[in-house]
């Protein structure tokens, strides 16, 4: 099992991505740790990525904007939590191509 902290930010970050399918680093920061430095959010997301729970792409025309999304494994882990057990995320949520296209484009 991964080292997702049961009481805090790692779990919240993964839950946000499972529910919303994708988010930029800045969006994640505003939701999970608005009172902290953004570097802490970046480290948290990097940790989740190293554990195989989330992944990211860098948008080609948006500077270095990174978009984060849950992996299939991350969705499986999060959907075992009582608060997300009834959640059925779309299959395309962990598909980097779908993330690049965005919702409703295809």
Coordinates of N, CA and C in Angstrom, one line a residue:
X1 N 0.8 -1.2 0.0 CA 0.0 0.0 0.0 C 0.9 1.2 0.0
X2 N 0.4 2.3 -0.5 CA 1.1 3.5 -0.6 C 1.1 4.3 0.7
X3 N 1.9 5.3 0.8 CA 2.0 6.1 2.0 C 1.2 7.4 1.9
X4 N -0.1 7.2 1.6 CA -1.0 8.4 1.5 C -1.4 8.7 3.0
X5 N -1.1 9.9 3.4 CA -1.4 10.2 4.8 C -2.9 10.2 5.1
X6 N -3.3 9.3 5.9 CA -4.8 9.1 6.2 C -5.5 10.4 6.7
X7 N -4.7 11.2 7.4 CA -5.4 12.4 8.0 C -5.3 13.7 7.3
X8 N -4.7 13.7 6.1 CA -4.5 15.0 5.6 C -4.4 15.3 4.1
X9 N -3.4 16.1 3.8 CA -3.3 16.7 2.5 C -3.2 15.7 1.3
X10 N -2.4 14.6 1.5 CA -2.2 13.7 0.4 C -3.6 13.1 0.0
X11 N -4.3 12.7 1.0 CA -5.6 12.1 0.8 C -6.6 13.1 0.1
X12 N -6.5 14.3 0.6 CA -7.4 15.4 0.1 C -7.0 15.6 -1.4
X13 N -5.7 15.7 -1.7 CA -5.3 16.0 -3.0 C -5.7 14.9 -4.0
X14 N -5.6 13.7 -3.6 CA -6.0 12.6 -4.5 C -7.5 12.6 -4.6
X15 N -8.2 12.8 -3.6 CA -9.7 12.9 -3.7 C -10.2 14.0 -4.6
X16 N -9.5 15.1 -4.5 CA -9.9 16.2 -5.4 C -9.7 15.8 -6.9
X17 N -8.6 15.2 -7.2 CA -8.3 14.8 -8.6 C -9.3 13.7 -9.0
X18 N -9.6 12.8 -8.2 CA -10.5 11.8 -8.6 C -11.9 12.4 -8.9
X19 N -12.3 13.3 -8.1 CA -13.6 13.9 -8.3 C -13.7 14.9 -9.4
X20 N -12.6 15.6 -9.7 CA -12.6 16.6 -10.7 C -11.9 16.3 -12.0
X21 N -11.3 15.1 -12.0 CA -10.6 14.5 -13.2 C -9.3 15.1 -13.5
X22 N -9.1 16.4 -13.4 CA -7.8 17.1 -13.6 C -7.8 18.5 -13.0
X23 N -6.6 19.0 -12.7 CA -6.5 20.3 -12.2 C -5.1 20.8 -12.4
X24 N -4.9 22.0 -12.5 CA -3.5 22.6 -12.6 C -2.9 22.6 -11.2
X25 N -1.6 22.8 -11.1 CA -0.9 22.9 -9.9 C -1.5 24.0 -9.0
X26 N -1.8 25.2 -9.7 CA -2.3 26.3 -9.0 C -3.7 26.0 -8.4
X27 N -4.6 25.4 -9.2 CA -5.9 25.0 -8.8 C -5.8 24.1 -7.6
X28 N -4.9 23.1 -7.6 CA -4.8 22.2 -6.5 C -4.3 22.9 -5.3
X29 N -3.4 23.8 -5.5 CA -2.9 24.6 -4.3 C -4.1 25.4 -3.6
X30 N -4.9 26.0 -4.4 CA -6.0 26.8 -3.9 C -7.0 25.9 -3.1
X31 N -7.2 24.7 -3.5 CA -8.1 23.8 -2.9 C -7.5 23.1 -1.6
X32 N -6.3 22.6 -1.8 CA -5.8 21.7 -0.7 C -4.9 22.4 0.3
X33 N -4.3 23.6 0.0 CA -3.4 24.2 0.9 C -3.2 25.7 0.6
X34 N -4.3 26.5 0.6 CA -4.2 27.9 0.3 C -3.4 28.7 1.2
X35 N -3.3 28.3 2.5 CA -2.5 29.1 3.4 C -1.0 28.7 3.5
X36 N -0.6 27.8 2.7 CA 0.8 27.4 2.6 C 1.5 27.9 1.4
X37 N 2.8 27.7 1.3 CA 3.5 28.1 0.1 C 3.2 27.1 -1.0
X38 N 3.1 27.5 -2.3 CA 2.8 26.6 -3.4 C 3.8 25.5 -3.5
X39 N 5.0 25.8 -3.1 CA 6.1 24.7 -3.2 C 5.7 23.5 -2.4
X40 N 4.9 23.6 -1.3 CA 4.5 22.5 -0.6 C 3.5 21.6 -1.4
X41 N 2.6 22.3 -2.1 CA 1.7 21.6 -3.0 C 2.4 20.9 -4.1
X42 N 3.4 21.5 -4.6 CA 4.2 20.9 -5.7 C 4.9 19.6 -5.1
X43 N 5.4 19.7 -3.9 CA 6.1 18.5 -3.3 C 5.0 17.4 -3.1
X44 N 3.9 17.8 -2.6 CA 2.8 16.8 -2.3 C 2.4 16.1 -3.6
X45 N 2.2 16.8 -4.7 CA 1.8 16.2 -5.9 C 3.0 15.3 -6.5
X46 N 4.2 15.8 -6.3 CA 5.3 15.0 -6.8 C 5.4 13.7 -6.0
X47 N 5.1 13.7 -4.7 CA 5.1 12.5 -3.9 C 4.0 11.5 -4.4
X48 N 2.8 12.1 -4.6 CA 1.8 11.2 -5.1 C 2.1 10.6 -6.4
X49 N 2.8 11.4 -7.3 CA 3.2 10.9 -8.6 C 4.3 9.8 -8.4
X50 N 5.2 10.0 -7.5 CA 6.2 8.9 -7.3 C 5.6 7.6 -6.8
X51 N 4.4 7.7 -6.1 CA 3.7 6.5 -5.6 C 2.8 5.9 -6.7
X52 N 2.7 6.6 -7.8 CA 1.9 6.0 -8.9 C 0.4 6.4 -8.8
X53 N 0.1 7.3 -7.9 CA -1.3 7.7 -7.7 C -1.8 8.8 -8.6
X54 N -1.0 9.7 -9.0 CA -1.3 10.7 -10.0 C -0.2 10.8 -11.0
X55 N -0.6 11.5 -12.1 CA 0.4 11.8 -13.1 C 0.2 13.2 -13.6
X56 N 1.0 13.7 -14.6 CA 0.8 15.1 -15.0 C 1.2 15.2 -16.5
X57 N 0.7 16.2 -17.1 CA 1.2 16.6 -18.4 C 1.6 18.1 -18.3
X58 N 2.4 18.6 -19.2 CA 2.7 20.0 -19.3 C 2.0 20.5 -20.5
X59 N 1.2 21.6 -20.4 CA 0.5 22.1 -21.5 C 1.4 22.8 -22.4
X60 N 1.4 22.5 -23.8 CA 2.3 23.1 -24.7 C 2.2 24.6 -24.9
X61 N 1.1 25.2 -24.8 CA 0.9 26.6 -25.1 C 0.6 27.4 -23.9
X62 N 0.8 26.9 -22.7 CA 0.4 27.6 -21.5 C 1.6 27.8 -20.6
X63 N 2.7 28.2 -21.2 CA 3.9 28.3 -20.4 C 4.3 26.9 -19.9
X64 N 4.6 26.8 -18.6 CA 4.9 25.5 -18.0 C 3.8 25.0 -17.1
X65 N 2.6 25.4 -17.5 CA 1.4 24.9 -16.7 C 1.3 23.4 -16.7
X66 N 1.2 22.8 -15.5 CA 1.1 21.4 -15.4 C -0.3 21.0 -15.0
X67 N -0.9 20.0 -15.7 CA -2.2 19.5 -15.3 C -2.0 18.2 -14.7
X68 N -2.6 18.0 -13.6 CA -2.5 16.7 -12.8 C -3.8 15.9 -13.0
X69 N -3.7 14.6 -13.0 CA -4.8 13.7 -13.1 C -4.5 12.4 -12.3
X70 N -5.6 11.7 -11.8 CA -5.3 10.5 -11.1 C -5.0 9.4 -12.1
X71 N -4.1 8.5 -11.7 CA -3.9 7.3 -12.5 C -5.0 6.3 -12.2
X72 N -5.0 5.2 -12.9 CA -6.0 4.1 -12.7 C -5.8 3.6 -11.2
X73 N -4.6 3.4 -10.9 CA -4.2 3.0 -9.5 C -4.7 4.0 -8.5
X74 N -4.5 5.2 -8.7 CA -4.9 6.3 -7.8 C -6.5 6.3 -7.6
X75 N -7.2 6.0 -8.7 CA -8.6 6.0 -8.6 C -9.1 4.8 -7.8
X76 N -8.4 3.6 -8.0 CA -8.7 2.4 -7.3 C -8.5 2.6 -5.8
X77 N -7.4 3.2 -5.4 CA -7.1 3.5 -4.0 C -8.2 4.4 -3.4
X78 N -8.4 5.6 -4.1 CA -9.4 6.5 -3.5 C -10.8 6.0 -3.4
X79 N -11.2 5.2 -4.4 CA -12.5 4.7 -4.4 C -12.8 3.6 -3.3
X80 N -11.7 3.2 -2.6 CA -11.9 2.3 -1.5 C -12.2 3.1 -0.2
X81 N -12.0 4.4 -0.2 CA -12.2 5.2 1.0 C -13.8 5.4 1.1
X82 N -14.3 5.4 2.3 CA -15.7 5.4 2.5 C -16.4 6.6 1.9
X83 N -15.7 7.8 1.9 CA -16.3 9.0 1.3 C -16.4 9.0 -0.2
X84 N -15.6 8.1 -0.8 CA -15.6 8.0 -2.3 C -16.1 6.7 -2.8
X85 N -16.5 5.8 -1.9 CA -16.9 4.4 -2.3 C -17.9 4.4 -3.4
X86 N -18.9 5.3 -3.4 CA -20.0 5.3 -4.4 C -19.6 6.0 -5.6
X87 N -18.4 6.6 -5.6 CA -18.0 7.4 -6.8 C -17.5 6.5 -7.9
X88 N -18.0 6.8 -9.1 CA -17.6 6.1 -10.3 C -16.9 7.1 -11.3
X89 N -15.6 7.2 -11.2 CA -14.9 8.2 -12.1 C -15.0 7.7 -13.5
X90 N -15.0 8.6 -14.5 CA -15.0 8.2 -15.9 C -13.7 7.5 -16.2
X91 N -13.8 6.6 -17.1 CA -12.6 5.8 -17.5 C -11.5 6.6 -18.1
X92 N -11.9 7.7 -18.7 CA -10.9 8.6 -19.4 C -10.1 9.4 -18.4
X93 N -10.4 9.4 -17.1 CA -9.7 10.3 -16.2 C -8.2 10.1 -16.1
X94 N -7.8 8.9 -16.3 CA -6.4 8.6 -16.2 C -5.7 8.5 -17.6
X95 N -6.4 8.9 -18.6 CA -5.8 8.9 -20.0 C -5.2 10.2 -20.3
X96 N -3.9 10.3 -20.4 CA -3.2 11.6 -20.7 C -3.7 12.3 -22.0
X97 N -4.1 11.5 -23.0 CA -4.7 12.1 -24.2 C -6.0 12.8 -23.9
X98 N -6.8 12.2 -23.1 CA -8.1 12.8 -22.7 C -7.8 14.1 -21.9
X99 N -6.8 14.1 -21.1 CA -6.5 15.3 -20.4 C -6.1 16.4 -21.3
X100 N -5.3 16.1 -22.3 CA -4.8 17.1 -23.3 C -6.0 17.7 -24.0
X101 N -7.0 16.9 -24.4 CA -8.1 17.3 -25.2 C -9.1 18.1 -24.3
X102 N -9.2 17.7 -23.0 CA -10.1 18.4 -22.2 C -11.5 17.8 -22.3
X103 N -12.4 18.1 -21.3 CA -13.7 17.5 -21.3 C -14.5 18.0 -22.5
X104 N -15.3 17.1 -23.1 CA -16.2 17.5 -24.1 C -15.6 17.8 -25.5
X105 N -14.3 17.5 -25.7 CA -13.7 17.8 -27.0 C -13.3 16.5 -27.7
X106 N -13.8 15.4 -27.2 CA -13.6 14.3 -28.0 C -13.4 13.0 -28.1

